[in-house]
């Protein structure tokens, strides 16, 4: 009687283990050397300048990116406070000391954050700089647009 089963294989013979080397096996990265950037020095508070307060939610990098662009545009023309208090989720608010209404006020944003992504940072920076310099008409117009 012929069986349809395959014949059994012979038991595997264990191979001898390769000798363990004591050299580290991790390869060194070849190519460009990465240079660590020196941290930017802390800006000194200047009481003669106005203060720009930026409240940017920490849940997405989009908030931080927009806030950094605006901070870079403002430069040394004002004192900047970023997230002085814990920001509320989904909020992006920029206000200047001495003004009742914020320059930009986007509250309770949900993904995909289209309003924030469509925000023109250069235009916002111009409005903030106008508010800092005391050009009231431009700053008030932008505050009215933000509240609508």
mmCIF file of N, CA and C in Angstrom:
data_model
loop_
_atom_site.group_PDB
_atom_site.id
_atom_site.type_symbol
_atom_site.label_atom_id
_atom_site.label_comp_id
_atom_site.label_asym_id
_atom_site.label_seq_id
_atom_site.Cartn_x
_atom_site.Cartn_y
_atom_site.Cartn_z
ATOM 1 N N UNK A 1 0.830 -1.163 0.000
ATOM 2 C CA UNK A 1 0.000 0.000 0.000
ATOM 3 C C UNK A 1 0.884 1.239 0.000
ATOM 4 N N UNK A 2 0.676 2.085 -0.967
ATOM 5 C CA UNK A 2 1.489 3.293 -1.095
ATOM 6 C C UNK A 2 0.796 4.437 -0.369
ATOM 7 N N UNK A 3 1.566 5.164 0.372
ATOM 8 C CA UNK A 3 0.973 6.294 1.095
ATOM 9 C C UNK A 3 1.282 7.593 0.352
ATOM 10 N N UNK A 4 0.387 8.514 0.542
ATOM 11 C CA UNK A 4 0.552 9.819 -0.114
ATOM 12 C C UNK A 4 1.349 10.791 0.747
ATOM 13 N N UNK A 5 1.862 10.328 1.814
ATOM 14 C CA UNK A 5 2.620 11.196 2.705
ATOM 15 C C UNK A 5 4.042 11.359 2.204
ATOM 16 N N UNK A 6 4.589 12.514 2.564
ATOM 17 C CA UNK A 6 5.988 12.763 2.232
ATOM 18 C C UNK A 6 6.869 12.004 3.209
ATOM 19 N N UNK A 7 8.043 11.664 2.758
ATOM 20 C CA UNK A 7 8.942 10.994 3.699
ATOM 21 C C UNK A 7 9.450 12.003 4.724
ATOM 22 N N UNK A 8 9.727 11.523 5.906
ATOM 23 C CA UNK A 8 10.220 12.386 6.969
ATOM 24 C C UNK A 8 11.628 12.850 6.658
ATOM 25 N N UNK A 9 11.879 14.098 7.073
ATOM 26 C CA UNK A 9 13.228 14.625 6.906
ATOM 27 C C UNK A 9 14.075 14.194 8.081
ATOM 28 N N UNK A 10 15.323 14.147 7.834
ATOM 29 C CA UNK A 10 16.236 13.798 8.914
ATOM 30 C C UNK A 10 16.292 14.959 9.898
ATOM 31 N N UNK A 11 16.513 14.683 11.131
ATOM 32 C CA UNK A 11 16.586 15.717 12.154
ATOM 33 C C UNK A 11 17.725 16.669 11.841
ATOM 34 N N UNK A 12 17.445 17.961 12.019
ATOM 35 C CA UNK A 12 18.457 18.969 11.723
ATOM 36 C C UNK A 12 19.592 18.877 12.732
ATOM 37 N N UNK A 13 20.783 18.941 12.230
ATOM 38 C CA UNK A 13 21.960 18.901 13.075
ATOM 39 C C UNK A 13 22.277 20.327 13.479
ATOM 40 N N UNK A 14 22.376 20.619 14.778
ATOM 41 C CA UNK A 14 22.662 21.998 15.186
ATOM 42 C C UNK A 14 24.041 22.431 14.699
ATOM 43 N N UNK A 15 24.054 23.658 14.156
ATOM 44 C CA UNK A 15 25.320 24.217 13.679
ATOM 45 C C UNK A 15 26.076 24.790 14.865
ATOM 46 N N UNK A 16 27.357 24.837 14.721
ATOM 47 C CA UNK A 16 28.163 25.438 15.783
ATOM 48 C C UNK A 16 27.986 26.946 15.734
ATOM 49 N N UNK A 17 27.950 27.541 16.893
ATOM 50 C CA UNK A 17 27.775 28.983 16.967
ATOM 51 C C UNK A 17 29.059 29.676 16.562
ATOM 52 N N UNK A 18 28.871 30.822 15.844
ATOM 53 C CA UNK A 18 30.029 31.606 15.432
ATOM 54 C C UNK A 18 30.634 32.252 16.673
ATOM 55 N N UNK A 19 31.950 32.417 16.676
ATOM 56 C CA UNK A 19 32.564 33.052 17.845
ATOM 57 C C UNK A 19 32.070 34.486 17.998
ATOM 58 N N UNK A 20 31.829 34.890 19.231
ATOM 59 C CA UNK A 20 31.316 36.221 19.526
ATOM 60 C C UNK A 20 32.493 37.178 19.615
ATOM 61 N N UNK A 21 32.414 38.237 18.792
ATOM 62 C CA UNK A 21 33.484 39.230 18.844
ATOM 63 C C UNK A 21 33.121 40.301 19.861
ATOM 64 N N UNK A 22 34.116 40.866 20.450
ATOM 65 C CA UNK A 22 33.882 41.884 21.461
ATOM 66 C C UNK A 22 33.892 43.291 20.875
ATOM 67 N N UNK A 23 33.997 43.394 19.567
ATOM 68 C CA UNK A 23 33.990 44.698 18.912
ATOM 69 C C UNK A 23 32.551 45.178 18.783
ATOM 70 N N UNK A 24 32.347 46.477 18.881
ATOM 71 C CA UNK A 24 30.985 46.988 18.698
ATOM 72 C C UNK A 24 30.545 46.776 17.254
ATOM 73 N N UNK A 25 29.296 46.404 17.081
ATOM 74 C CA UNK A 25 28.799 46.121 15.741
ATOM 75 C C UNK A 25 28.148 47.335 15.085
ATOM 76 N N UNK A 26 27.886 48.375 15.837
ATOM 77 C CA UNK A 26 27.256 49.559 15.262
ATOM 78 C C UNK A 26 28.242 50.266 14.351
ATOM 79 N N UNK A 27 27.746 50.623 13.173
ATOM 80 C CA UNK A 27 28.597 51.312 12.205
ATOM 81 C C UNK A 27 28.504 52.811 12.428
ATOM 82 N N UNK A 28 29.614 53.464 12.241
ATOM 83 C CA UNK A 28 29.632 54.920 12.362
ATOM 84 C C UNK A 28 28.982 55.517 11.127
ATOM 85 N N UNK A 29 28.246 56.605 11.310
ATOM 86 C CA UNK A 29 27.604 57.264 10.181
ATOM 87 C C UNK A 29 28.666 57.939 9.330
ATOM 88 N N UNK A 30 28.538 57.726 8.055
ATOM 89 C CA UNK A 30 29.480 58.314 7.122
ATOM 90 C C UNK A 30 28.750 59.422 6.378
ATOM 91 N N UNK A 31 29.393 60.535 6.196
ATOM 92 C CA UNK A 31 28.764 61.619 5.445
ATOM 93 C C UNK A 31 28.924 62.934 6.165
ATOM 94 N N UNK A 32 27.875 63.748 6.042
ATOM 95 C CA UNK A 32 27.917 65.088 6.614
ATOM 96 C C UNK A 32 27.952 65.024 8.135
ATOM 97 N N UNK A 33 28.740 65.901 8.678
ATOM 98 C CA UNK A 33 28.757 66.026 10.128
ATOM 99 C C UNK A 33 27.658 67.003 10.515
ATOM 100 N N UNK A 34 26.887 66.620 11.486
ATOM 101 C CA UNK A 34 25.816 67.507 11.927
ATOM 102 C C UNK A 34 26.360 68.439 12.996
ATOM 103 N N UNK A 35 26.125 69.700 12.761
ATOM 104 C CA UNK A 35 26.575 70.702 13.718
ATOM 105 C C UNK A 35 25.397 71.108 14.579
ATOM 106 N N UNK A 36 25.613 71.117 15.861
ATOM 107 C CA UNK A 36 24.553 71.542 16.759
ATOM 108 C C UNK A 36 24.522 73.061 16.790
ATOM 109 N N UNK A 37 23.310 73.580 16.631
ATOM 110 C CA UNK A 37 23.153 75.025 16.678
ATOM 111 C C UNK A 37 23.172 75.477 18.129
ATOM 112 N N UNK A 38 23.820 76.576 18.339
ATOM 113 C CA UNK A 38 23.851 77.152 19.685
ATOM 114 C C UNK A 38 22.462 77.692 19.998
ATOM 115 N N UNK A 39 21.971 77.481 21.196
ATOM 116 C CA UNK A 39 20.639 78.004 21.532
ATOM 117 C C UNK A 39 20.654 79.528 21.484
ATOM 118 N N UNK A 40 19.524 80.062 21.009
ATOM 119 C CA UNK A 40 19.422 81.516 20.922
ATOM 120 C C UNK A 40 19.403 82.105 22.333
ATOM 121 N N UNK A 41 20.101 83.196 22.516
ATOM 122 C CA UNK A 41 20.113 83.803 23.848
ATOM 123 C C UNK A 41 18.725 84.330 24.209
ATOM 124 N N UNK A 42 18.401 84.239 25.472
ATOM 125 C CA UNK A 42 17.115 84.741 25.947
ATOM 126 C C UNK A 42 17.051 86.251 25.734
ATOM 127 N N UNK A 43 15.908 86.694 25.229
ATOM 128 C CA UNK A 43 15.741 88.126 25.015
ATOM 129 C C UNK A 43 15.435 88.798 26.343
ATOM 130 N N UNK A 44 16.029 89.920 26.529
ATOM 131 C CA UNK A 44 15.806 90.692 27.752
ATOM 132 C C UNK A 44 14.505 91.476 27.623
ATOM 133 N N UNK A 45 13.768 91.527 28.705
ATOM 134 C CA UNK A 45 12.526 92.285 28.731
ATOM 135 C C UNK A 45 12.853 93.766 28.746
ATOM 136 N N UNK A 46 12.267 94.493 27.783
ATOM 137 C CA UNK A 46 12.483 95.931 27.696
ATOM 138 C C UNK A 46 11.156 96.625 28.018
ATOM 139 N N UNK A 47 11.067 97.307 29.158
ATOM 140 C CA UNK A 47 9.794 97.927 29.551
ATOM 141 C C UNK A 47 9.343 99.055 28.623
ATOM 142 N N UNK A 48 10.234 99.592 27.813
ATOM 143 C CA UNK A 48 9.844 100.672 26.915
ATOM 144 C C UNK A 48 9.110 100.150 25.672
ATOM 145 N N UNK A 49 9.186 98.848 25.412
ATOM 146 C CA UNK A 49 8.528 98.264 24.243
ATOM 147 C C UNK A 49 7.172 97.685 24.618
ATOM 148 N N UNK A 50 6.277 97.611 23.624
ATOM 149 C CA UNK A 50 4.987 96.960 23.840
ATOM 150 C C UNK A 50 5.192 95.455 23.886
ATOM 151 N N UNK A 51 4.210 94.757 24.421
ATOM 152 C CA UNK A 51 4.298 93.307 24.544
ATOM 153 C C UNK A 51 3.297 92.639 23.614
ATOM 154 N N UNK A 52 3.790 91.690 22.837
ATOM 155 C CA UNK A 52 2.941 90.885 21.963
ATOM 156 C C UNK A 52 2.762 89.537 22.648
ATOM 157 N N UNK A 53 1.509 89.158 22.862
ATOM 158 C CA UNK A 53 1.213 87.883 23.501
ATOM 159 C C UNK A 53 0.682 86.920 22.450
ATOM 160 N N UNK A 54 1.318 85.766 22.355
ATOM 161 C CA UNK A 54 0.894 84.744 21.396
ATOM 162 C C UNK A 54 0.456 83.521 22.187
ATOM 163 N N UNK A 55 -0.781 83.106 21.965
ATOM 164 C CA UNK A 55 -1.297 81.884 22.580
ATOM 165 C C UNK A 55 -1.511 80.889 21.453
ATOM 166 N N UNK A 56 -0.684 79.858 21.409
ATOM 167 C CA UNK A 56 -0.752 78.866 20.341
ATOM 168 C C UNK A 56 -0.887 77.479 20.954
ATOM 169 N N UNK A 57 -1.891 76.757 20.534
ATOM 170 C CA UNK A 57 -2.140 75.407 21.029
ATOM 171 C C UNK A 57 -0.930 74.518 20.759
ATOM 172 N N UNK A 58 -0.691 73.559 21.645
ATOM 173 C CA UNK A 58 0.461 72.675 21.506
ATOM 174 C C UNK A 58 0.106 71.327 20.881
ATOM 175 N N UNK A 59 -1.142 71.150 20.446
ATOM 176 C CA UNK A 59 -1.562 69.846 19.938
ATOM 177 C C UNK A 59 -1.057 69.565 18.530
ATOM 178 N N UNK A 60 -0.685 70.589 17.781
ATOM 179 C CA UNK A 60 -0.218 70.386 16.413
ATOM 180 C C UNK A 60 0.950 71.328 16.134
ATOM 181 N N UNK A 61 1.848 70.884 15.279
ATOM 182 C CA UNK A 61 3.011 71.707 14.950
ATOM 183 C C UNK A 61 2.627 72.903 14.079
ATOM 184 N N UNK A 62 1.451 72.868 13.472
ATOM 185 C CA UNK A 62 1.003 73.977 12.624
ATOM 186 C C UNK A 62 0.914 75.262 13.444
ATOM 187 N N UNK A 63 0.427 75.157 14.670
ATOM 188 C CA UNK A 63 0.307 76.332 15.543
ATOM 189 C C UNK A 63 1.690 76.919 15.825
ATOM 190 N N UNK A 64 2.619 76.062 16.171
ATOM 191 C CA UNK A 64 3.967 76.511 16.526
ATOM 192 C C UNK A 64 4.671 77.132 15.317
ATOM 193 N N UNK A 65 4.488 76.523 14.143
ATOM 194 C CA UNK A 65 5.111 77.041 12.930
ATOM 195 C C UNK A 65 4.631 78.451 12.627
ATOM 196 N N UNK A 66 3.314 78.661 12.693
ATOM 197 C CA UNK A 66 2.758 79.990 12.403
ATOM 198 C C UNK A 66 3.236 81.007 13.445
ATOM 199 N N UNK A 67 3.249 80.603 14.705
ATOM 200 C CA UNK A 67 3.686 81.511 15.764
ATOM 201 C C UNK A 67 5.154 81.893 15.583
ATOM 202 N N UNK A 68 5.991 80.929 15.215
ATOM 203 C CA UNK A 68 7.414 81.221 15.009
ATOM 204 C C UNK A 68 7.640 82.151 13.829
ATOM 205 N N UNK A 69 6.858 81.994 12.765
ATOM 206 C CA UNK A 69 6.981 82.900 11.612
ATOM 207 C C UNK A 69 6.658 84.333 12.019
ATOM 208 N N UNK A 70 5.610 84.484 12.808
ATOM 209 C CA UNK A 70 5.209 85.823 13.234
ATOM 210 C C UNK A 70 6.233 86.402 14.210
ATOM 211 N N UNK A 71 6.740 85.569 15.124
ATOM 212 C CA UNK A 71 7.768 86.031 16.061
ATOM 213 C C UNK A 71 9.020 86.488 15.320
ATOM 214 N N UNK A 72 9.398 85.754 14.288
ATOM 215 C CA UNK A 72 10.584 86.102 13.503
ATOM 216 C C UNK A 72 10.377 87.436 12.786
ATOM 217 N N UNK A 73 9.161 87.661 12.278
ATOM 218 C CA UNK A 73 8.869 88.908 11.573
ATOM 219 C C UNK A 73 8.876 90.104 12.524
ATOM 220 N N UNK A 74 8.425 89.895 13.749
ATOM 221 C CA UNK A 74 8.398 90.983 14.733
ATOM 222 C C UNK A 74 9.811 91.342 15.160
ATOM 223 N N UNK A 75 10.643 90.338 15.358
ATOM 224 C CA UNK A 75 12.035 90.573 15.722
ATOM 225 C C UNK A 75 12.180 91.232 17.071
ATOM 226 N N UNK A 76 13.019 92.244 17.127
ATOM 227 C CA UNK A 76 13.332 92.938 18.385
ATOM 228 C C UNK A 76 12.455 94.173 18.603
ATOM 229 N N UNK A 77 11.400 94.323 17.811
ATOM 230 C CA UNK A 77 10.577 95.524 17.895
ATOM 231 C C UNK A 77 9.585 95.498 19.046
ATOM 232 N N UNK A 78 9.439 94.336 19.692
ATOM 233 C CA UNK A 78 8.510 94.225 20.818
ATOM 234 C C UNK A 78 8.934 93.081 21.717
ATOM 235 N N UNK A 79 8.436 93.101 22.940
ATOM 236 C CA UNK A 79 8.607 91.961 23.844
ATOM 237 C C UNK A 79 7.592 90.904 23.430
ATOM 238 N N UNK A 80 8.010 89.658 23.372
ATOM 239 C CA UNK A 80 7.120 88.588 22.925
ATOM 240 C C UNK A 80 6.946 87.582 24.055
ATOM 241 N N UNK A 81 5.694 87.288 24.375
ATOM 242 C CA UNK A 81 5.372 86.259 25.358
ATOM 243 C C UNK A 81 4.619 85.158 24.634
ATOM 244 N N UNK A 82 5.198 83.961 24.623
ATOM 245 C CA UNK A 82 4.556 82.831 23.947
ATOM 246 C C UNK A 82 4.029 81.879 25.004
ATOM 247 N N UNK A 83 2.740 81.606 24.961
ATOM 248 C CA UNK A 83 2.088 80.688 25.887
ATOM 249 C C UNK A 83 2.452 80.981 27.340
ATOM 250 N N UNK A 84 2.180 82.210 27.735
ATOM 251 C CA UNK A 84 2.454 82.625 29.114
ATOM 252 C C UNK A 84 1.687 81.729 30.081
ATOM 253 N N UNK A 85 0.448 81.447 29.747
ATOM 254 C CA UNK A 85 -0.369 80.500 30.490
ATOM 255 C C UNK A 85 -0.613 79.305 29.588
ATOM 256 N N UNK A 86 -1.085 78.217 30.153
ATOM 257 C CA UNK A 86 -1.345 77.029 29.342
ATOM 258 C C UNK A 86 -2.415 77.365 28.300
ATOM 259 N N UNK A 87 -2.104 77.175 27.008
ATOM 260 C CA UNK A 87 -3.079 77.531 25.972
ATOM 261 C C UNK A 87 -4.233 76.535 25.922
ATOM 262 N N UNK A 88 -5.388 77.025 25.534
ATOM 263 C CA UNK A 88 -6.544 76.153 25.387
ATOM 264 C C UNK A 88 -6.427 75.393 24.075
ATOM 265 N N UNK A 89 -7.028 74.237 24.019
ATOM 266 C CA UNK A 89 -6.904 73.384 22.849
ATOM 267 C C UNK A 89 -7.568 74.030 21.634
ATOM 268 N N UNK A 90 -6.821 74.079 20.534
ATOM 269 C CA UNK A 90 -7.350 74.591 19.279
ATOM 270 C C UNK A 90 -7.361 76.101 19.164
ATOM 271 N N UNK A 91 -6.702 76.820 20.064
ATOM 272 C CA UNK A 91 -6.710 78.284 20.022
ATOM 273 C C UNK A 91 -5.422 78.832 19.425
ATOM 274 N N UNK A 92 -5.577 79.914 18.665
ATOM 275 C CA UNK A 92 -4.442 80.672 18.151
ATOM 276 C C UNK A 92 -4.821 82.139 18.269
ATOM 277 N N UNK A 93 -4.231 82.815 19.243
ATOM 278 C CA UNK A 93 -4.590 84.203 19.536
ATOM 279 C C UNK A 93 -3.326 85.042 19.616
ATOM 280 N N UNK A 94 -3.343 86.189 18.924
ATOM 281 C CA UNK A 94 -2.230 87.141 18.997
ATOM 282 C C UNK A 94 -2.806 88.480 19.419
ATOM 283 N N UNK A 95 -2.259 89.016 20.513
ATOM 284 C CA UNK A 95 -2.739 90.312 20.995
ATOM 285 C C UNK A 95 -1.545 91.195 21.336
ATOM 286 N N UNK A 96 -1.786 92.499 21.309
ATOM 287 C CA UNK A 96 -0.751 93.488 21.605
ATOM 288 C C UNK A 96 -1.210 94.269 22.830
ATOM 289 N N UNK A 97 -0.280 94.523 23.744
ATOM 290 C CA UNK A 97 -0.631 95.280 24.939
ATOM 291 C C UNK A 97 -1.095 96.677 24.535
ATOM 292 N N UNK A 98 -2.129 97.137 25.197
ATOM 293 C CA UNK A 98 -2.675 98.460 24.899
ATOM 294 C C UNK A 98 -3.875 98.409 23.977
ATOM 295 N N UNK A 99 -4.241 97.226 23.473
ATOM 296 C CA UNK A 99 -5.404 97.066 22.608
ATOM 297 C C UNK A 99 -6.396 96.134 23.274
ATOM 298 N N UNK A 100 -7.677 96.492 23.172
ATOM 299 C CA UNK A 100 -8.709 95.686 23.806
ATOM 300 C C UNK A 100 -8.923 94.369 23.077
ATOM 301 N N UNK A 101 -8.955 94.425 21.757
ATOM 302 C CA UNK A 101 -9.241 93.239 20.956
ATOM 303 C C UNK A 101 -7.940 92.647 20.422
ATOM 304 N N UNK A 102 -7.897 91.326 20.297
ATOM 305 C CA UNK A 102 -6.697 90.701 19.738
ATOM 306 C C UNK A 102 -6.578 90.945 18.228
ATOM 307 N N UNK A 103 -5.362 90.896 17.710
ATOM 308 C CA UNK A 103 -5.117 91.063 16.282
ATOM 309 C C UNK A 103 -5.656 89.854 15.522
ATOM 310 N N UNK A 104 -5.359 88.655 16.017
ATOM 311 C CA UNK A 104 -5.866 87.408 15.438
ATOM 312 C C UNK A 104 -6.489 86.603 16.559
ATOM 313 N N UNK A 105 -7.676 86.064 16.315
ATOM 314 C CA UNK A 105 -8.335 85.247 17.319
ATOM 315 C C UNK A 105 -9.042 84.094 16.621
ATOM 316 N N UNK A 106 -8.397 82.940 16.642
ATOM 317 C CA UNK A 106 -8.985 81.724 16.090
ATOM 318 C C UNK A 106 -9.195 80.771 17.266
ATOM 319 N N UNK A 107 -10.452 80.487 17.573
ATOM 320 C CA UNK A 107 -10.773 79.701 18.761
ATOM 321 C C UNK A 107 -11.363 78.348 18.389
ATOM 322 N N UNK A 108 -11.078 77.353 19.210
ATOM 323 C CA UNK A 108 -11.629 75.999 19.082
ATOM 324 C C UNK A 108 -11.487 75.430 17.673
ATOM 325 N N UNK A 109 -10.292 75.535 17.111
ATOM 326 C CA UNK A 109 -10.054 74.980 15.785
ATOM 327 C C UNK A 109 -10.003 73.456 15.863
ATOM 328 N N UNK A 110 -10.569 72.818 14.867
ATOM 329 C CA UNK A 110 -10.548 71.361 14.771
ATOM 330 C C UNK A 110 -9.774 70.977 13.516
ATOM 331 N N UNK A 111 -9.286 69.751 13.493
ATOM 332 C CA UNK A 111 -8.576 69.251 12.316
ATOM 333 C C UNK A 111 -9.521 69.330 11.127
ATOM 334 N N UNK A 112 -9.059 69.686 9.995
ATOM 335 C CA UNK A 112 -7.711 69.812 9.451
ATOM 336 C C UNK A 112 -7.099 71.209 9.554
ATOM 337 N N UNK A 113 -7.610 72.062 10.407
ATOM 338 C CA UNK A 113 -7.037 73.388 10.696
ATOM 339 C C UNK A 113 -6.924 74.275 9.450
ATOM 340 N N UNK A 114 -7.925 74.237 8.596
ATOM 341 C CA UNK A 114 -7.867 74.997 7.349
ATOM 342 C C UNK A 114 -7.767 76.500 7.590
ATOM 343 N N UNK A 115 -8.482 77.020 8.587
ATOM 344 C CA UNK A 115 -8.418 78.463 8.857
ATOM 345 C C UNK A 115 -7.005 78.896 9.218
ATOM 346 N N UNK A 116 -6.336 78.079 10.014
ATOM 347 C CA UNK A 116 -4.978 78.413 10.444
ATOM 348 C C UNK A 116 -3.993 78.269 9.288
ATOM 349 N N UNK A 117 -4.159 77.232 8.480
ATOM 350 C CA UNK A 117 -3.252 77.008 7.353
ATOM 351 C C UNK A 117 -3.411 78.083 6.283
ATOM 352 N N UNK A 118 -4.611 78.631 6.150
ATOM 353 C CA UNK A 118 -4.852 79.688 5.173
ATOM 354 C C UNK A 118 -4.441 81.060 5.689
ATOM 355 N N UNK A 119 -4.096 81.155 6.949
ATOM 356 C CA UNK A 119 -3.702 82.426 7.557
ATOM 357 C C UNK A 119 -2.401 82.923 6.928
ATOM 358 N N UNK A 120 -2.412 84.155 6.437
ATOM 359 C CA UNK A 120 -1.221 84.742 5.826
ATOM 360 C C UNK A 120 -0.371 85.368 6.932
ATOM 361 N N UNK A 121 0.717 84.705 7.266
ATOM 362 C CA UNK A 121 1.565 85.152 8.380
ATOM 363 C C UNK A 121 2.197 86.507 8.108
ATOM 364 N N UNK A 122 2.533 86.778 6.856
ATOM 365 C CA UNK A 122 3.123 88.079 6.525
ATOM 366 C C UNK A 122 2.123 89.203 6.774
ATOM 367 N N UNK A 123 0.867 88.979 6.413
ATOM 368 C CA UNK A 123 -0.169 89.986 6.625
ATOM 369 C C UNK A 123 -0.416 90.205 8.124
ATOM 370 N N UNK A 124 -0.442 89.118 8.877
ATOM 371 C CA UNK A 124 -0.632 89.222 10.329
ATOM 372 C C UNK A 124 0.539 89.970 10.959
ATOM 373 N N UNK A 125 1.749 89.668 10.503
ATOM 374 C CA UNK A 125 2.934 90.341 11.037
ATOM 375 C C UNK A 125 2.875 91.842 10.752
ATOM 376 N N UNK A 126 2.397 92.214 9.567
ATOM 377 C CA UNK A 126 2.257 93.642 9.242
ATOM 378 C C UNK A 126 1.260 94.311 10.190
ATOM 379 N N UNK A 127 0.159 93.618 10.473
ATOM 380 C CA UNK A 127 -0.848 94.178 11.375
ATOM 381 C C UNK A 127 -0.304 94.324 12.795
ATOM 382 N N UNK A 128 0.474 93.338 13.234
ATOM 383 C CA UNK A 128 1.059 93.393 14.569
ATOM 384 C C UNK A 128 2.064 94.537 14.651
ATOM 385 N N UNK A 129 2.897 94.659 13.626
ATOM 386 C CA UNK A 129 3.885 95.749 13.612
ATOM 387 C C UNK A 129 3.198 97.109 13.584
ATOM 388 N N UNK A 130 2.084 97.212 12.847
ATOM 389 C CA UNK A 130 1.336 98.467 12.815
ATOM 390 C C UNK A 130 0.775 98.785 14.202
ATOM 391 N N UNK A 131 0.319 97.764 14.904
ATOM 392 C CA UNK A 131 -0.207 97.969 16.253
ATOM 393 C C UNK A 131 0.901 98.371 17.219
ATOM 394 N N UNK A 132 2.074 97.796 17.036
ATOM 395 C CA UNK A 132 3.209 98.123 17.900
ATOM 396 C C UNK A 132 3.637 99.571 17.695
ATOM 397 N N UNK A 133 3.670 99.991 16.439
ATOM 398 C CA UNK A 133 4.116 101.345 16.112
ATOM 399 C C UNK A 133 3.071 102.392 16.443
ATOM 400 N N UNK A 134 1.845 101.946 16.718
ATOM 401 C CA UNK A 134 0.808 102.894 17.113
ATOM 402 C C UNK A 134 -0.075 103.329 15.979
ATOM 403 N N UNK A 135 -0.025 102.663 14.837
ATOM 404 C CA UNK A 135 -0.896 102.969 13.716
ATOM 405 C C UNK A 135 -2.255 102.349 14.015
ATOM 406 N N UNK A 136 -3.118 103.112 14.692
ATOM 407 C CA UNK A 136 -4.368 102.587 15.243
ATOM 408 C C UNK A 136 -5.340 102.064 14.195
ATOM 409 N N UNK A 137 -5.460 102.713 13.054
ATOM 410 C CA UNK A 137 -6.472 102.328 12.077
ATOM 411 C C UNK A 137 -6.258 100.912 11.561
ATOM 412 N N UNK A 138 -5.021 100.553 11.238
ATOM 413 C CA UNK A 138 -4.741 99.218 10.721
ATOM 414 C C UNK A 138 -4.966 98.156 11.779
ATOM 415 N N UNK A 139 -4.539 98.394 12.991
ATOM 416 C CA UNK A 139 -4.677 97.422 14.070
ATOM 417 C C UNK A 139 -6.146 97.216 14.437
ATOM 418 N N UNK A 140 -6.923 98.303 14.481
ATOM 419 C CA UNK A 140 -8.338 98.169 14.827
ATOM 420 C C UNK A 140 -9.092 97.469 13.729
ATOM 421 N N UNK A 141 -8.744 97.734 12.455
ATOM 422 C CA UNK A 141 -9.398 97.053 11.342
ATOM 423 C C UNK A 141 -9.142 95.545 11.432
ATOM 424 N N UNK A 142 -7.917 95.180 11.739
ATOM 425 C CA UNK A 142 -7.582 93.764 11.819
ATOM 426 C C UNK A 142 -8.262 93.115 13.008
ATOM 427 N N UNK A 143 -8.416 93.841 14.105
ATOM 428 C CA UNK A 143 -9.109 93.295 15.276
ATOM 429 C C UNK A 143 -10.579 93.081 14.964
ATOM 430 N N UNK A 144 -11.172 93.980 14.201
ATOM 431 C CA UNK A 144 -12.565 93.828 13.817
ATOM 432 C C UNK A 144 -12.739 92.630 12.893
ATOM 433 N N UNK A 145 -11.796 92.412 11.963
ATOM 434 C CA UNK A 145 -11.867 91.272 11.051
ATOM 435 C C UNK A 145 -11.727 89.971 11.824
ATOM 436 N N UNK A 146 -10.857 89.949 12.822
ATOM 437 C CA UNK A 146 -10.614 88.726 13.590
ATOM 438 C C UNK A 146 -11.837 88.339 14.410
ATOM 439 N N UNK A 147 -12.570 89.325 14.890
ATOM 440 C CA UNK A 147 -13.724 89.026 15.743
ATOM 441 C C UNK A 147 -14.926 88.554 14.937
ATOM 442 N N UNK A 148 -14.923 88.808 13.623
ATOM 443 C CA UNK A 148 -16.064 88.423 12.776
ATOM 444 C C UNK A 148 -15.953 87.025 12.413
#
